[in-house]
Coordinates of C-alpha atoms and ligand atoms in Angstrom, one line a residue:
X41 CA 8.4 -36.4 -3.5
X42 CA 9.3 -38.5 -5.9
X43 CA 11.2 -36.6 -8.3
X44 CA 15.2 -37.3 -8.9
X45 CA 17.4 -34.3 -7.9
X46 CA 20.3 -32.6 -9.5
X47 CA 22.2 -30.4 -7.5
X48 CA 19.6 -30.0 -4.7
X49 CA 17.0 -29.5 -7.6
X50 CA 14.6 -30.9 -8.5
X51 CA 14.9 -32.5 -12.4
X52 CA 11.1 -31.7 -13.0
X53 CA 9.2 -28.7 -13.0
X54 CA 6.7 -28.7 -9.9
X55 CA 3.2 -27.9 -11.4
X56 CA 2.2 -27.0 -8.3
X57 CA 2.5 -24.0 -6.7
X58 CA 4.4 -21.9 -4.4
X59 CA 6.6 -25.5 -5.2
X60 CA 7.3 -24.2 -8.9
X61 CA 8.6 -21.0 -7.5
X62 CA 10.8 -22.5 -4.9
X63 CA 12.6 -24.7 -7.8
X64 CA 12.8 -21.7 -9.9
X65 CA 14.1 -19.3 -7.0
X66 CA 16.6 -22.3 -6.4
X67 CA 17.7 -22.4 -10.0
X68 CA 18.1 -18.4 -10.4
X69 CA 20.5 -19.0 -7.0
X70 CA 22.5 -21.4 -9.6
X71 CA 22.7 -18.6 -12.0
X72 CA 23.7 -15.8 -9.8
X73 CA 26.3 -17.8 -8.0
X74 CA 27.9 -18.5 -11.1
X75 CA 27.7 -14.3 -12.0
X76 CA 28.8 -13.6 -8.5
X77 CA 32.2 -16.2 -8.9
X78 CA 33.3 -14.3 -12.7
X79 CA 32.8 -10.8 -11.1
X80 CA 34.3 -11.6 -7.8
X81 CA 31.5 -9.9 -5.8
X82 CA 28.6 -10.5 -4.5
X83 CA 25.1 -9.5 -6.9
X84 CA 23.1 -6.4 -5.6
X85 CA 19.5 -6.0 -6.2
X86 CA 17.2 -2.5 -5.9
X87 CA 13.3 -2.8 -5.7
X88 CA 12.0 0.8 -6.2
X89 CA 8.0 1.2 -4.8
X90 CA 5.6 3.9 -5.9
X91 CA 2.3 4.3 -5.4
X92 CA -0.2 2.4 -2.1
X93 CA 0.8 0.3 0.5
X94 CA -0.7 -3.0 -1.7
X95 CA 2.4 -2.2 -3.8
X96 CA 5.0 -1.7 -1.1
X97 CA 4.1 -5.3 0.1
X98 CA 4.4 -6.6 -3.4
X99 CA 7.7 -5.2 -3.0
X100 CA 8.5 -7.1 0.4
X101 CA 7.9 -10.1 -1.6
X102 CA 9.9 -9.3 -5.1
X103 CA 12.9 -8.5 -2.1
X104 CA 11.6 -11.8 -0.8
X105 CA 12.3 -13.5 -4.2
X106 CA 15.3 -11.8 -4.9
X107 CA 17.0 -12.6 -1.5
X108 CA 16.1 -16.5 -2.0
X109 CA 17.8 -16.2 -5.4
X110 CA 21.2 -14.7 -4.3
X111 CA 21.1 -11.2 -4.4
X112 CA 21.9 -8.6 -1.9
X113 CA 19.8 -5.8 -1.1
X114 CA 21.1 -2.5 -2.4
X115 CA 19.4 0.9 -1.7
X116 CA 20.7 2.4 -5.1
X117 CA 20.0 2.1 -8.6
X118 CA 23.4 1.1 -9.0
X119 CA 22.5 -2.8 -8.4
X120 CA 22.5 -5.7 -11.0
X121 CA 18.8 -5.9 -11.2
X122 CA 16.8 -3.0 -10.8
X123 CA 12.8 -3.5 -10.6
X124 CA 10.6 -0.6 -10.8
X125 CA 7.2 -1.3 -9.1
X126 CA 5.0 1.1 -10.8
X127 CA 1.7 3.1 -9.5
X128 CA -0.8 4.2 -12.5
X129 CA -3.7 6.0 -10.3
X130 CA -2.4 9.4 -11.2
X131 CA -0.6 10.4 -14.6
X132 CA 2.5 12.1 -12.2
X133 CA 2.5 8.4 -10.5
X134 CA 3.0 7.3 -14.5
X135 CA 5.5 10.1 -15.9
X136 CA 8.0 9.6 -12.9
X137 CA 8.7 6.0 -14.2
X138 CA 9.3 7.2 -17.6
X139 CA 11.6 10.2 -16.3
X140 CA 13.4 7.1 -14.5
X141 CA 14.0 4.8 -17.4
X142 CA 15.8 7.2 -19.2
X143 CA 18.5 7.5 -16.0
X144 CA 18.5 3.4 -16.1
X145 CA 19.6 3.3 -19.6
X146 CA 23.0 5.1 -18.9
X147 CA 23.4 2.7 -16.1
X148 CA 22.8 -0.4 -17.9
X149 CA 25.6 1.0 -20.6
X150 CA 28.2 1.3 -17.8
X151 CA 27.0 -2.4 -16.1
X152 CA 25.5 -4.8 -19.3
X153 CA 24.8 -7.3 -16.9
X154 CA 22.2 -5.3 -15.6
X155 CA 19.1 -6.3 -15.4
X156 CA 16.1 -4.1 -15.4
X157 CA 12.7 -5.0 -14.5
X158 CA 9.3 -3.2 -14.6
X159 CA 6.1 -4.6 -13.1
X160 CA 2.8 -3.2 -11.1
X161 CA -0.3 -1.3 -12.0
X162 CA 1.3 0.3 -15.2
X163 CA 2.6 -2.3 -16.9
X164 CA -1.4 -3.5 -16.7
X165 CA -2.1 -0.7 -19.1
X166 CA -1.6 -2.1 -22.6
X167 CA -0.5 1.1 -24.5
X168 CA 2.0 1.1 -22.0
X169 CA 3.3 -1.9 -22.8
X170 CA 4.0 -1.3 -25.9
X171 CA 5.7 2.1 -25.5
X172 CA 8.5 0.5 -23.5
X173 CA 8.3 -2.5 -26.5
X174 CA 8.8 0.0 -28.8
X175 CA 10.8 2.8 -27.1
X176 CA 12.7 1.2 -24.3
X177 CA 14.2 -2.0 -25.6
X178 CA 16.5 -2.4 -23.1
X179 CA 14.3 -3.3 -20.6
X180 CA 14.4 -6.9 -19.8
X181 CA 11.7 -8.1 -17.7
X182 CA 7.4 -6.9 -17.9
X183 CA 5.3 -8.7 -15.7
X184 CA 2.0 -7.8 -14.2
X185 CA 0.2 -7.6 -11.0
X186 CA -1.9 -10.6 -11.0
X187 CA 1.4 -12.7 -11.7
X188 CA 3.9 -11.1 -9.5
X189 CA 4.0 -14.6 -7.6
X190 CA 5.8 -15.7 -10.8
X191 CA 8.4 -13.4 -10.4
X192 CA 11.5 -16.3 -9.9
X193 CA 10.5 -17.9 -13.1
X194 CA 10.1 -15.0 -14.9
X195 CA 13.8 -14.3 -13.8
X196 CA 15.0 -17.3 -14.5
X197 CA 13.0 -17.1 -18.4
X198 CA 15.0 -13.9 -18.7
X199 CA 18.3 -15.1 -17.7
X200 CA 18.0 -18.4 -20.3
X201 CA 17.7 -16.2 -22.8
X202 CA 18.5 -12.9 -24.4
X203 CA 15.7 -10.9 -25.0
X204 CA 12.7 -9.1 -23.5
X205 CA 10.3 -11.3 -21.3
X206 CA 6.5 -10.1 -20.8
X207 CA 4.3 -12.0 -19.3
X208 CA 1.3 -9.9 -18.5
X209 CA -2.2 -11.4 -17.3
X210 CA -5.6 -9.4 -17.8
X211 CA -6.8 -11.2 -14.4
X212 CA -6.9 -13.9 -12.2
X213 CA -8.1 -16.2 -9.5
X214 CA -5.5 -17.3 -8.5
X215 CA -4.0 -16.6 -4.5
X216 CA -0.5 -17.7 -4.2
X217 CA 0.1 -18.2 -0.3
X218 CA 3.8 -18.7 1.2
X219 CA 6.0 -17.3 -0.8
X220 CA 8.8 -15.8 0.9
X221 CA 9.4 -12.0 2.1
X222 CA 11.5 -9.6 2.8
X223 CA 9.7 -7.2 5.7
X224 CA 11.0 -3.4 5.9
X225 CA 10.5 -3.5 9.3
X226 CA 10.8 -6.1 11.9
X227 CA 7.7 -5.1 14.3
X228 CA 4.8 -4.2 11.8
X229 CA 3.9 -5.2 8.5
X230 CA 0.9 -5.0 6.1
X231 CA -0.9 -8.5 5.2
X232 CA -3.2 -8.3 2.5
X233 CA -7.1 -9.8 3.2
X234 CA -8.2 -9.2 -0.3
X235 CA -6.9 -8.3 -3.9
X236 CA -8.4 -6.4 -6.8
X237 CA -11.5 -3.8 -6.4
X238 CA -15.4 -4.1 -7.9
X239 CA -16.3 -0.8 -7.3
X240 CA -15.4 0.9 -10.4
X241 CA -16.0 4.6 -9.2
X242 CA -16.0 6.5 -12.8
X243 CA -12.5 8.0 -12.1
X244 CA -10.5 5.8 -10.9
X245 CA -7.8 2.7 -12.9
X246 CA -7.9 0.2 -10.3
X247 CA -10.1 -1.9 -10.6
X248 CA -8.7 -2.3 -14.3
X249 CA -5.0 -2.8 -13.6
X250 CA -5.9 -5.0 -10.1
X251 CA -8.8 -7.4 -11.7
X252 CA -11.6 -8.4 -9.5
X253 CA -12.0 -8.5 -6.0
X254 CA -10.7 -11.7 -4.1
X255 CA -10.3 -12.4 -0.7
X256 CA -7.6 -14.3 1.4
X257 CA -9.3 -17.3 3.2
X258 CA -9.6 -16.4 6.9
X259 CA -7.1 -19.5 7.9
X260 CA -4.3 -18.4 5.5
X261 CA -4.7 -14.6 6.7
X262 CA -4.7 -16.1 11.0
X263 CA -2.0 -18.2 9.8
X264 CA 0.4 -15.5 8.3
X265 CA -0.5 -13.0 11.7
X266 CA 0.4 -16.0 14.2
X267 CA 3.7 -16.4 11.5
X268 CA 4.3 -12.7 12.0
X269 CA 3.9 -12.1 15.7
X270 CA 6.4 -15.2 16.4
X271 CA 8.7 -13.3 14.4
X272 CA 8.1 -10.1 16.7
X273 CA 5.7 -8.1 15.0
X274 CA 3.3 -6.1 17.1
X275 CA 1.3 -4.1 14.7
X276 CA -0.7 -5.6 11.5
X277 CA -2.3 -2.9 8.5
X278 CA -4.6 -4.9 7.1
X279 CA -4.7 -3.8 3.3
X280 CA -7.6 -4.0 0.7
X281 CA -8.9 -1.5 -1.5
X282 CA -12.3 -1.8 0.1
X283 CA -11.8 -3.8 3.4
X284 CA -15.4 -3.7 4.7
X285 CA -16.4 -5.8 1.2
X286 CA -14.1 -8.8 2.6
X287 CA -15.2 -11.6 2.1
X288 CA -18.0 -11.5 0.8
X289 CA -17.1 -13.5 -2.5
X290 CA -15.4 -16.4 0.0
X291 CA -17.3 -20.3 -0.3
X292 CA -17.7 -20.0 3.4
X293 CA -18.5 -16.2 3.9
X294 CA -17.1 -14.0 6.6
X295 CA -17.6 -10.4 6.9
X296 CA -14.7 -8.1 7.8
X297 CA -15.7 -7.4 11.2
X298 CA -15.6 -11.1 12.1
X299 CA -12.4 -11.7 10.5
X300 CA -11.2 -8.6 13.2
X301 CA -12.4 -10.2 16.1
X302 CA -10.1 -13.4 15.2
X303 CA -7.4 -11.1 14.6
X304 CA -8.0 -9.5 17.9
X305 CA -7.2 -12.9 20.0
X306 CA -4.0 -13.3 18.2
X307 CA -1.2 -13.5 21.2
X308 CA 1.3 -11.0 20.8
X309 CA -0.1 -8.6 18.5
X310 CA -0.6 -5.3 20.5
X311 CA -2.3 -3.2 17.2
X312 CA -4.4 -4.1 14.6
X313 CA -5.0 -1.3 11.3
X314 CA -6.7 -1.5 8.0
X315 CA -7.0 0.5 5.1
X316 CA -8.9 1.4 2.9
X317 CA -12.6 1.4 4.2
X318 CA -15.2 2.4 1.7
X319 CA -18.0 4.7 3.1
X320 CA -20.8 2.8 1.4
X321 CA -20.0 -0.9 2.9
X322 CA -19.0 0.4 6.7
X323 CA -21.0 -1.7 8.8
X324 CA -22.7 -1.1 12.1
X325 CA -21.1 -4.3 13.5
X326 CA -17.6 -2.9 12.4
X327 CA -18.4 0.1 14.2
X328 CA -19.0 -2.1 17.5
X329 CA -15.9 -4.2 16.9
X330 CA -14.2 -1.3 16.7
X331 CA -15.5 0.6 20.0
X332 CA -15.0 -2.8 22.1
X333 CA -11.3 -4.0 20.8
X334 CA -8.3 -3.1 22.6
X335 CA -6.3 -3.8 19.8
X336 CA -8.0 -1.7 16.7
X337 CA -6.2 1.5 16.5
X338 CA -8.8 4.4 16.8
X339 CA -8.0 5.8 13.5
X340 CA -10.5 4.9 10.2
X341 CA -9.4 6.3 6.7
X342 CA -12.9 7.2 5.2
X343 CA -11.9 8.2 1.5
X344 CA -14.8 11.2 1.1
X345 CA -13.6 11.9 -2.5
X346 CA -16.2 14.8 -2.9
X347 CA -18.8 16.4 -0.7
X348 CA -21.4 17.0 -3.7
X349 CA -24.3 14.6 -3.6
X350 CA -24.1 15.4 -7.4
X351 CA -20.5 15.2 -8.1
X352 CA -20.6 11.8 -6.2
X353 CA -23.4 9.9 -7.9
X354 CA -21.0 10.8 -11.4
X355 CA -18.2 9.1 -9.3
X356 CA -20.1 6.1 -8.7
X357 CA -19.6 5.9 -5.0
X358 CA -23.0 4.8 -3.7
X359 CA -23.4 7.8 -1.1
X360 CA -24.4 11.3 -0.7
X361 CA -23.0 13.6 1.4
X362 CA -26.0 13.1 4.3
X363 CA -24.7 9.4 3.9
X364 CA -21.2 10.4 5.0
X365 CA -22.1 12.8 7.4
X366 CA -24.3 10.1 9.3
X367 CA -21.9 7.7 9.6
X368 CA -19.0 9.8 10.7
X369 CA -20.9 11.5 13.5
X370 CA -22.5 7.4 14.5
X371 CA -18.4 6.2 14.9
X372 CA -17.1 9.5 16.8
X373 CA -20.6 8.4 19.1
X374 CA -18.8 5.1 19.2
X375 CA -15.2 5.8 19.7
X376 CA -14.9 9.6 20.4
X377 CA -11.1 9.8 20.3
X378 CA -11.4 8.5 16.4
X379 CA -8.9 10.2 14.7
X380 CA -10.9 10.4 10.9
X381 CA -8.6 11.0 7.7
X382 CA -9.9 10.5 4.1
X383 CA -8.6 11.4 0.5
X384 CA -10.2 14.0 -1.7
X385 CA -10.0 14.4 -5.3
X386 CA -10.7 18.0 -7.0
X387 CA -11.7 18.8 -10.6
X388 CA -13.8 16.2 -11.3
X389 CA -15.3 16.5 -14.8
X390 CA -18.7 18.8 -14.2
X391 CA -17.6 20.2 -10.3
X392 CA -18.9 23.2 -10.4
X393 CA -18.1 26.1 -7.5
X394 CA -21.1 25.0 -5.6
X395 CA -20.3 21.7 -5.8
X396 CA -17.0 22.4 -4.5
X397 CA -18.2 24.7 -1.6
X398 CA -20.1 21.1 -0.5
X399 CA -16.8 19.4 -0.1
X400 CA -15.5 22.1 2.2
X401 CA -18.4 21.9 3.9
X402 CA -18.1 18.5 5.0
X403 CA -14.5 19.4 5.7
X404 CA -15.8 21.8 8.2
X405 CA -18.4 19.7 9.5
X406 CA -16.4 16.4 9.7
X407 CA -13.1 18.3 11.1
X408 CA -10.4 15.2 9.7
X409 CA -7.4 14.8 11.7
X410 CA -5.5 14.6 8.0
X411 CA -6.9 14.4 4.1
X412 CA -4.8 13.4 1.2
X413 CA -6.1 16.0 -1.8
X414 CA -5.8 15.0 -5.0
X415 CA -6.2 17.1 -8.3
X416 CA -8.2 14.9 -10.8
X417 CA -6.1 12.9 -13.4
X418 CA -7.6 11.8 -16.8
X419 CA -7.0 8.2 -16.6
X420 CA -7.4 6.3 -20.5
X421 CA -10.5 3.9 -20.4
X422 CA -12.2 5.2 -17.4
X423 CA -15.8 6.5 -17.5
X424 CA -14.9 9.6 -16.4
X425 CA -12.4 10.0 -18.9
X426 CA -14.9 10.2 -21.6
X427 CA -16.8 12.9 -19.8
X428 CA -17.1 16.2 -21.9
X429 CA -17.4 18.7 -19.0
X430 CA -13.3 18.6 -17.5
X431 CA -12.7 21.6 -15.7
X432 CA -10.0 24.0 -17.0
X433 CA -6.8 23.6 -15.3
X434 CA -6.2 27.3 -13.2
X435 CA -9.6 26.8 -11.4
X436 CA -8.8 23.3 -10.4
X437 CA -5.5 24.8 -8.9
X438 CA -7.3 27.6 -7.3
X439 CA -10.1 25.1 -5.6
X440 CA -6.5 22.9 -5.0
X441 CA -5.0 25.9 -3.0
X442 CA -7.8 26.7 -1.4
X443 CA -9.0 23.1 0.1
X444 CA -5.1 22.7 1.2
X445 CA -5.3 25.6 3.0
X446 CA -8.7 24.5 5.1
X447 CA -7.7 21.2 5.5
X448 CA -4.2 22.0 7.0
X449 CA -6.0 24.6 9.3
X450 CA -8.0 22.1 10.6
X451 CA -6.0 19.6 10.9
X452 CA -3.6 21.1 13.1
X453 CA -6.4 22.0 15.6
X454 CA -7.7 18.4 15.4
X455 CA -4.0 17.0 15.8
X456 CA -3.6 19.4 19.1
X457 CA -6.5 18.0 20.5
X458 CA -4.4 15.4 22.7
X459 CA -1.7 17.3 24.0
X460 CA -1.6 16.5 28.0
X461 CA -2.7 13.4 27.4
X462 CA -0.7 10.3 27.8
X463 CA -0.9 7.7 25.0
X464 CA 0.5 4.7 23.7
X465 CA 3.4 5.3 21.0
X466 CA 5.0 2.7 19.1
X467 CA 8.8 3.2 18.9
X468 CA 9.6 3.2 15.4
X469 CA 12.9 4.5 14.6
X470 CA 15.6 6.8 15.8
X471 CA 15.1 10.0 15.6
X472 CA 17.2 11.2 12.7
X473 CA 17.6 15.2 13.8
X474 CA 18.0 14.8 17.4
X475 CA 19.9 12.0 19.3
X476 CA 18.5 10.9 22.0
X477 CA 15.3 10.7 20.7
X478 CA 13.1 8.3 18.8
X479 CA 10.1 8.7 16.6
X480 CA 7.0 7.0 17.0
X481 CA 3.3 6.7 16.4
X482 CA 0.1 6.8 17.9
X483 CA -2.9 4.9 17.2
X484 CA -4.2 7.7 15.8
X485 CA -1.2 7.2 13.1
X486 CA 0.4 10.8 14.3
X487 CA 4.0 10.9 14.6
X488 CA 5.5 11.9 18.4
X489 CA 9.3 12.7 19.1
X490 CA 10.3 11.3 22.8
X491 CA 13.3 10.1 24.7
X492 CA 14.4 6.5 24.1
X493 CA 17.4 4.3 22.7
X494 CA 17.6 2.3 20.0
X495 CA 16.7 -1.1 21.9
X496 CA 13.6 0.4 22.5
X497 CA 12.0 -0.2 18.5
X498 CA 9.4 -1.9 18.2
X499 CA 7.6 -1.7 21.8
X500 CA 4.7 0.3 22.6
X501 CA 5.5 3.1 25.1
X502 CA 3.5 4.8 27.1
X503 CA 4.5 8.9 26.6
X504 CA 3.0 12.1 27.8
X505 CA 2.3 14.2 24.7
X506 CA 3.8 17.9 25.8
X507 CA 4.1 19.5 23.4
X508 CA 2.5 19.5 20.0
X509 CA 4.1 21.1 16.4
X510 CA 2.0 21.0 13.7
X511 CA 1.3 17.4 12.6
X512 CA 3.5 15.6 15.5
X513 CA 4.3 16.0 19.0
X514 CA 7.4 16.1 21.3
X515 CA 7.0 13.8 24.1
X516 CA 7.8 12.5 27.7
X517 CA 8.8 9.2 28.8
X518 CA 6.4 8.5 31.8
X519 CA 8.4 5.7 33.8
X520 CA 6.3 3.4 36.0
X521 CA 3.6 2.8 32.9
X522 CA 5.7 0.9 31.0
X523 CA 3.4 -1.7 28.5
X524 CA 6.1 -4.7 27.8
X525 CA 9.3 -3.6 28.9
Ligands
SAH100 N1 -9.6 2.0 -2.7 C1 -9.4 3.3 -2.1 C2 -8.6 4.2 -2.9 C3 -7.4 3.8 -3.7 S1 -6.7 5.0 -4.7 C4 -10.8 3.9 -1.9 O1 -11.7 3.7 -2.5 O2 -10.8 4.8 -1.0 C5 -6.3 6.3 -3.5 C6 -6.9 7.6 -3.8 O3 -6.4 8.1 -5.0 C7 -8.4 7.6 -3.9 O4 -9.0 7.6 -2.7 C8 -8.6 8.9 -4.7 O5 -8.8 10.0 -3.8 C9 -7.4 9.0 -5.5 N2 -7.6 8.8 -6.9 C10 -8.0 7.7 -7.5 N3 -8.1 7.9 -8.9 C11 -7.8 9.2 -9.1 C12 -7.8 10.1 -10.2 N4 -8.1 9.6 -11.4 N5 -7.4 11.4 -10.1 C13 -7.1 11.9 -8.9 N6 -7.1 11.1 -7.7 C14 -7.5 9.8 -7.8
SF4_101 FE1 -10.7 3.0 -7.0 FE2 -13.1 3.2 -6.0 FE3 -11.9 0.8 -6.1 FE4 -11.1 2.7 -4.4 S1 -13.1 1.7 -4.4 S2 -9.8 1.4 -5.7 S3 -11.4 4.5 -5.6 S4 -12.6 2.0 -7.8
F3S102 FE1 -1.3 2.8 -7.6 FE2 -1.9 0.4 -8.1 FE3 -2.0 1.2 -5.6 S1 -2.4 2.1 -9.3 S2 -2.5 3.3 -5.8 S3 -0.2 1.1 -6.9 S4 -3.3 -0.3 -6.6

């Protein structure tokens, strides 16, 4: 470096980055120190997360951010910055931000210093933009997803001067690696293998507010995992909104299956998980990895969204309902204690009662462990959007009501399926009804309730699953089979 420095930093801008963002999360420490001294407290900071689990690690690292600039984590909106990370996929995901902003305002008139930031999927949507431009003015910060790297120099834009900052990109590709973060929890954590989505099924916004598909390298993906297990994590999700496309797009290419059996020789890691797969790019040789590992959890997310051959050529998703039902019965050939979940959306413009009786159907036949059912949202600039066939709102509700019902049926049979059995569980937290007892998962992601103390977090422990309730299990410690003590 040869760059003169004032006060620890530098007097030039890095060009590069993450450098750039270092100087600027050093410089924003300047600035909140200063705050801090005139208030005589320390400055609090509240990241609030909706929507997928890409979003809650883009919160980890806007925490990340914040922490390296000087503020304290708060859990309340009652903190000096306050960034909303927003969710767009469903207009309720879209309204509750609104409903919020509202609540902020009074806030802000009780603290001026606040500051109040907005980024994520929304803010992606340009009408959107302009609504809080026009109708919430005191908002300070917009930024994007594609430039949420930039975050500290955003900040520091915003506290230079005195008015709005937006800074929104319509894509990138661009991959910012080590930037720092603040994990939720100390023994698993999500690492992204790829950003953005190419699929464009007709419904659905993400691929417009996420940009094109991009994957990590390999190296940089090992690399984080080896960083992460040193630091005591023992469970990896690995997130993408169509995993088994990875890297496909990479100079060198790899497919996703390889990039699982490096994973898999990581020391330390005990549990490897990934989300989302996409039915039409599931591979045999994922399959195999899967069946041979000792470290993929036996548990596959397999978004079905309908079960009409019809209904799912409108979608765009590149399978028929044969195609599904194939490849669910070749994985539970492969690994037969596969616990199968999957997201189902109803309404879709043209579903007719038929086609609806062909997504219970598959239900039936495909007997999911758990499904996440979705009532169709209109979403501005989508194909199906412009489709001139929506289906009137009570018999959505109706076909709503009546796939709930099936799907919880089933599921609690499928979920009872291991009681007797004993199984790994991953301690995650106390339990917060009974003491005594803490909560944890299987690989099968369902929650179990057994004995343990606090120190306990964190490790995998074998239990004897008694008793199940529903959608979890009360469990018993069984002694002598303990993994790492
Ligand atoms: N990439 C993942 C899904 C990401 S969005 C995949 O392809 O499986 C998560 C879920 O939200 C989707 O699986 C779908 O069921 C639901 N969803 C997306 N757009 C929707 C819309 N416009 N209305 C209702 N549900 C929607
Ligand atoms: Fe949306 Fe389809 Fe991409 Fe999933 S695969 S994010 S549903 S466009
Ligand atoms: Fe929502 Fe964006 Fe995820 S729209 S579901 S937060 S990718």
């Amino acid at each position: 470096m040869n760059y003169t420095e004032k006060n620890g930093i530098p007097e030039a801008v890095p060009v590069m980055e993450p450098d750039r963002q270092y100087y600027y999360m050093k410089k924003a420490r300047q600035y909140v120190n200063a705050r801090s001294r005139e208030m005589g407290r320390p400055l609090t900071f509240c990241v609030n997360t909706f929507g997928c689990q890409m979003n809650a690690r883009d919160s980890e690292k806007l925490e990340g951010i914040l922490e390296e600039a000087g503020y304290q984590k708060s859990e309340e909106d009652h903190a000096d910055i306050v960034i909303y990370n927003t969710c767009t996929v469903r207009e309720n995901a879209n309204l509750k931000v609104y409903g919020r902003l509202g609540y902020l305002h009074s806030l802000k008139k009780k603290n001026p210093h606040m500051l109040i930031g907005l980024c994520g999927c929304m803010m992606q949507e340009p009408q959107v933009v302009e609504k809080i431009k026009k109708s919430y003015r005191f908002v300070d910060l917009i930024f994007g997803t594609h430039n949420i790297f930039k975050f500290a120099e955003l900040l520091v834009n915003r506290l230079e001067s005195d008015s709005m900052v937006i800074d929104i990109w319509k894509d990138t590709d661009q991959i910012v690696e080590d930037l720092p973060t603040d994990r939720k929890y100390s023994f698993k954590s999500g690492v992204n293998i790829m950003f953005g989505c190419n699929n464009f099924c007709s419904y659905c916004i993400v691929p417009y507010v996420r940009g094109r598909e991009r994957s990590r390298n390999p190296k940089d993906i090992l690399r984080e995992i080896e960083k992460l297990t040193q630091d005591g994590v023992v469970e990896v999700m690995l997130l993408g909104q169509n995993v088994n496309s990875y890297g496909k797009n990479l100079d060198d290419p790899v497919t996703f299956a390889q990039l699982l059996k490096e994973i898999e020789k990581i020391p330390g890691l005990e549990r490897i998980r990934f989300m989302t797969s996409h039915p039409k790019d599931l591979s045999d040789e994922l399959i195999e990895v899967m069946a041979q590992s000792d470290k993929i959890c036996h548990h596959l997310h397999l978004p079905l969204q309908s079960g009409s051959s019809r209904i799912l050529k409108e979608m765009n998703r590149k399978y028929t309902k044969e195609d599904y039902l194939t490849l669910t019965e070749k994985i539970r050939r492969a690994v037969p204690d596969i616990s199968l979940t999957t997201d189902i959306i109803v309404g879709f413009p043209g579903e007719t009662q038929e086609d609806f009786e062909e997504t219970l159907d598959v239900i039936r036949k495909v007997r999911f462990d758990s499904a996440f059912t979705f009532i169709y949202s209109r979403r501005t600039g989508t194909p199906a959007a412009a489709m001139e066939n929506q289906v009137p709102q009570d018999v959505v509700k109706d076909r709503f009501d009546r796939l709930l019902k099936e799907v919880q049926t089933i599921s609690a049979k499928m979920t009872s399926r291991f009681t007797g059995t004993v199984q790994e569980v991953l301690a995650e937290e106390i339990n917060s009804h009974k003491e005594g007892l803490l909560t944890g998962r299987l690989g099968s992601n369902i929650l179990v309730h057994f004995p343990g103390t606090e120190e306990e977090i964190g490790k995998l422990i074998k239990v004897s699953l008694d008793e199940c309730r529903g959608f979890y299990y009360m469990g018993s410690r069984v002694e002598e089979e303990r993994k790492n003590p």
